[in-house]
CSV table of C-alpha atoms in Angstrom, one decimal:
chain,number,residue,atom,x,y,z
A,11,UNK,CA,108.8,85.5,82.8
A,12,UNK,CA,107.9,83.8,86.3
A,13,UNK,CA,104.9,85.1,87.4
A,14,UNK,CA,104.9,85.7,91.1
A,15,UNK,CA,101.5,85.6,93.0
A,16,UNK,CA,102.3,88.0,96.2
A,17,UNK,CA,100.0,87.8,99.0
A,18,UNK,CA,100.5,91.1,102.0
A,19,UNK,CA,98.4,92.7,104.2
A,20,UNK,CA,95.6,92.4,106.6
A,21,UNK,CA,93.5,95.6,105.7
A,22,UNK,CA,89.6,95.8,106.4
A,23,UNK,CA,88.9,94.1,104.0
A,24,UNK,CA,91.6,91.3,104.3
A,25,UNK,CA,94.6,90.4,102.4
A,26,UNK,CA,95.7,91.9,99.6
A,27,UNK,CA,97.4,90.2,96.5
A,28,UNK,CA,98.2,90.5,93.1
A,29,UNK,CA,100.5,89.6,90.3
A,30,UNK,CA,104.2,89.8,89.3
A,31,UNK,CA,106.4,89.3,86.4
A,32,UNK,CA,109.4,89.0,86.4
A,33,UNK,CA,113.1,87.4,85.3
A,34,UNK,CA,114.8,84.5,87.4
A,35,UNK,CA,118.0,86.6,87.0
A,36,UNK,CA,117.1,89.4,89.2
A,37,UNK,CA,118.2,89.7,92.9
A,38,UNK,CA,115.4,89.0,95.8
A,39,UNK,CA,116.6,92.6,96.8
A,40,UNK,CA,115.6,94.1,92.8
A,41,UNK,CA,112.1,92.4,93.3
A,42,UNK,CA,111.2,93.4,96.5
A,43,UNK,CA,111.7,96.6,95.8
A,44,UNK,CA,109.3,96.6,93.4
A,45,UNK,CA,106.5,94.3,94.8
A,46,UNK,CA,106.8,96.2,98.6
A,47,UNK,CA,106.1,99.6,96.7
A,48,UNK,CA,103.4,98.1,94.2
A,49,UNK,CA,101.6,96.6,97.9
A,50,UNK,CA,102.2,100.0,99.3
A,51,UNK,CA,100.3,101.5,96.3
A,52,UNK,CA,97.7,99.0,95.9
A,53,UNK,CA,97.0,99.6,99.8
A,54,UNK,CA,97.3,103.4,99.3
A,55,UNK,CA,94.7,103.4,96.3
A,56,UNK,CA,92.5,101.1,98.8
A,57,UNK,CA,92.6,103.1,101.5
A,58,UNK,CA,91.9,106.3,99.4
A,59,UNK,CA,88.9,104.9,98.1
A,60,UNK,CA,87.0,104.5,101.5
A,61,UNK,CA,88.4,107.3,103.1
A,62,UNK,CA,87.0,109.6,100.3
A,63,UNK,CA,83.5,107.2,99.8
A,64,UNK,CA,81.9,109.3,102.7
A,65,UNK,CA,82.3,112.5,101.5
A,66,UNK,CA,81.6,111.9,98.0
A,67,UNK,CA,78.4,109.7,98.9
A,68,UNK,CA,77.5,113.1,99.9
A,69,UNK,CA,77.7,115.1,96.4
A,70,UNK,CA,76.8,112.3,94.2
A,71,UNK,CA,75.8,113.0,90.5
A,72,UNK,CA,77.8,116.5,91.4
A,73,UNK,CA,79.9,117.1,88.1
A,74,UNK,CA,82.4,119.3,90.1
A,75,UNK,CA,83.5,115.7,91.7
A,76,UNK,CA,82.9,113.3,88.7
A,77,UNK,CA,86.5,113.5,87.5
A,78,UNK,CA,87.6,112.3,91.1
A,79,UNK,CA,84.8,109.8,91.6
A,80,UNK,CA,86.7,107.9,88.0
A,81,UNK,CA,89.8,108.7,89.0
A,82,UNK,CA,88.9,106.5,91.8
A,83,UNK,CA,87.0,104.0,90.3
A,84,UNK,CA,89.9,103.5,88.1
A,85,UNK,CA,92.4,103.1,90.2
A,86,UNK,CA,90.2,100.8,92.5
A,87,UNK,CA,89.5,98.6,89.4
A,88,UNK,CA,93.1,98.6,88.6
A,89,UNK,CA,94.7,97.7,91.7
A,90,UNK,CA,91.9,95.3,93.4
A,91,UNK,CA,92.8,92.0,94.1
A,92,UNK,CA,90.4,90.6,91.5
A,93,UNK,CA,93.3,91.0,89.1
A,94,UNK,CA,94.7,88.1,90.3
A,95,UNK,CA,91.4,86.2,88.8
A,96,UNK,CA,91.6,87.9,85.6
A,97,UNK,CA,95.4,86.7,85.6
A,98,UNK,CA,96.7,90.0,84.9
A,99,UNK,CA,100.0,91.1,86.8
A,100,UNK,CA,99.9,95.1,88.1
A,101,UNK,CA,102.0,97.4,86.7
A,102,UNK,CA,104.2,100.2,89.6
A,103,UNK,CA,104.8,103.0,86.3
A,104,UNK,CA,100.7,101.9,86.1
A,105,UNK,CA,99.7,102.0,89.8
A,106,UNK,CA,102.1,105.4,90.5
A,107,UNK,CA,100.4,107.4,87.3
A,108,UNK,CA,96.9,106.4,88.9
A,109,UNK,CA,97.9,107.8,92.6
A,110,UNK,CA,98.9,110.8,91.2
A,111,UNK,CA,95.6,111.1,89.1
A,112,UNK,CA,93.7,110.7,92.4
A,113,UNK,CA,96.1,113.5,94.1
A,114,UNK,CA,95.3,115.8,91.0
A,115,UNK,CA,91.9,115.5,91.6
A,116,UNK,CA,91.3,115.6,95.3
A,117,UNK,CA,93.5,119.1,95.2
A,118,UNK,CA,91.2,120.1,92.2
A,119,UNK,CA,88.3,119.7,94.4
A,120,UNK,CA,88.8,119.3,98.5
A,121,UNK,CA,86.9,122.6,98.9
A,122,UNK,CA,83.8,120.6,97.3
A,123,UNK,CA,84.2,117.8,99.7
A,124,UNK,CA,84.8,120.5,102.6
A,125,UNK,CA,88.0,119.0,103.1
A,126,UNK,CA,91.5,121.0,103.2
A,127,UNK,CA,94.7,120.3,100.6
A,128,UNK,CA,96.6,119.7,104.5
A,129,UNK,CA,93.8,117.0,104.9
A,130,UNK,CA,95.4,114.9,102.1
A,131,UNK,CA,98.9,115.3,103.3
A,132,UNK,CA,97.8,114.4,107.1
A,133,UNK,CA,96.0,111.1,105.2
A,134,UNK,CA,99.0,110.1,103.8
A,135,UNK,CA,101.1,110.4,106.7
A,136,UNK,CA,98.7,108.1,108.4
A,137,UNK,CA,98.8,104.9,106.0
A,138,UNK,CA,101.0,102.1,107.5
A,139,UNK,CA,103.4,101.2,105.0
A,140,UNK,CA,105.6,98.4,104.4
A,141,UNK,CA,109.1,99.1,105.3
A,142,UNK,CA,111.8,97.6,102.4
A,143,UNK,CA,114.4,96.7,105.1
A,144,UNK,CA,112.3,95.2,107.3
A,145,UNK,CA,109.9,92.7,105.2
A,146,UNK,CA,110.7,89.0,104.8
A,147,UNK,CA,109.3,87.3,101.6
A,148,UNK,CA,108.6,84.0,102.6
A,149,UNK,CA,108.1,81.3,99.5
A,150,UNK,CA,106.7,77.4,100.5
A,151,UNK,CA,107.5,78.5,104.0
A,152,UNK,CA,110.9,80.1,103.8
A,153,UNK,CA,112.6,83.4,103.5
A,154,UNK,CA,113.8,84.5,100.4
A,155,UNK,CA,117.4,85.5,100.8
A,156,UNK,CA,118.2,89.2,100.6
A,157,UNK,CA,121.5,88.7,98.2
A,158,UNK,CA,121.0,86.0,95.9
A,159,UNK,CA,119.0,85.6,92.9
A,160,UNK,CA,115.7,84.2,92.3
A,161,UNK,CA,117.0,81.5,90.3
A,162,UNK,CA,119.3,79.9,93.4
A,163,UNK,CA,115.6,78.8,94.9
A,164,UNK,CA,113.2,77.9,91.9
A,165,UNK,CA,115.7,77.4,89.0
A,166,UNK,CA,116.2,79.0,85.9
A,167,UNK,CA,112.4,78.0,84.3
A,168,UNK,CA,111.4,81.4,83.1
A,169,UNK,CA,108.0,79.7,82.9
A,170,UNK,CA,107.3,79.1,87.0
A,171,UNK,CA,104.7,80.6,89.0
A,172,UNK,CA,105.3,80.9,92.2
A,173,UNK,CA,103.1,82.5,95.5
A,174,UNK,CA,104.8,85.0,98.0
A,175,UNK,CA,104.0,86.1,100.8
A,176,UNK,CA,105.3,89.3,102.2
A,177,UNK,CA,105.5,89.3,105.9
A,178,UNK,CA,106.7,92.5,108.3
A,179,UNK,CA,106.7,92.8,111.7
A,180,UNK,CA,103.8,92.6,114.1
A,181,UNK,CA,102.6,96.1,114.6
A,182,UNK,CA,101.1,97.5,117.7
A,183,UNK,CA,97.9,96.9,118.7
A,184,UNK,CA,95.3,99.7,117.6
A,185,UNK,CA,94.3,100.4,121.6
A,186,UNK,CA,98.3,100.9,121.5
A,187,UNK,CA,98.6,103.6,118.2
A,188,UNK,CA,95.6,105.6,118.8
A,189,UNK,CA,92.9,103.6,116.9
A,190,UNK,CA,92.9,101.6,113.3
A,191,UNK,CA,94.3,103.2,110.2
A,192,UNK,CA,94.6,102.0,107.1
């Protein structure tokens, strides 16, 4: 497995990164795929938890919001960046079963928060996203080719780690789209 180190972002609290496994024999295409929706779910889980710290500041100890308070401490734990220090690559079947804990649980308990269901959906509309189609992955300076394999730029040593960094366009400034978002 070649473990890839992928670098994105530029949140609040800077970059985020993490780990990848992976084969030399998959396309650039089959493994962006999968580390542009794993940065789009490690952001997500980010950005839940301090949207959601104000409000359950508020009702700590409350037991109506405990199981959301570990659903997000979980996921947090899981997805920070501090995996990459523990040397432990991030899972997407992982990541994706811990969103959709913290969904459970924020519908289970808005009304506790005083926040609406419609409140989580207008949330999620907000997050900036990477977009697939329109991310370069840039390796020692250079873009990995949509098309060909892994293996055509580092080899066939299943044992290389390599660091990536995923770069999209430059978004509007904030004074442009109405204000930061995560």
């Amino acid at each position: 497995m070649v473990r890839i180190h992928v670098k994105h972002g530029g949140g609040s609290d800077g970059d985020g990164e993490f780990l990848y496994d992976t084969e030399t024999s998959l396309t650039i295409d089959e493994i962006a795929k999968d580390i542009i929706e794993i940065a789009n779910i490690q952001s997500k889980i980010q950005c839940f938890a301090v949207e959601f710290e104000s409000h359950l500041s508020k009702l700590q100890g409350d037991p109506k919001v405990m199981s959301l308070v570990r659903a997000l401490s979980e996921a947090t734990s899981y997805a920070s960046k501090d995996q990459v220090i523990h040397n432990k690559p991030l899972s997407l079947y992982v990541l994706r079963n811990h969103t959709r804990n913290i969904e459970k649980e924020y519908l289970a308990t808005h009304s506790v928060m005083g926040l609406s269901s419609s409140d989580l959906q207008q949330f999620l509309s907000d997050l900036r996203i990477l977009e697939e189609n329109t991310v370069q992955l840039l390796w020692a300076g250079k873009e990995l080719t949509r098309g060909k394999k892994l293996c055509d730029f580092i080899g066939r040593n299943e044992k290389t780690k390599i660091v990536i960094r995923l770069q999209s366009p430059i978004p509007p400034p904030a004074s442009l789209t109405g204000g930061e978002k995560c």
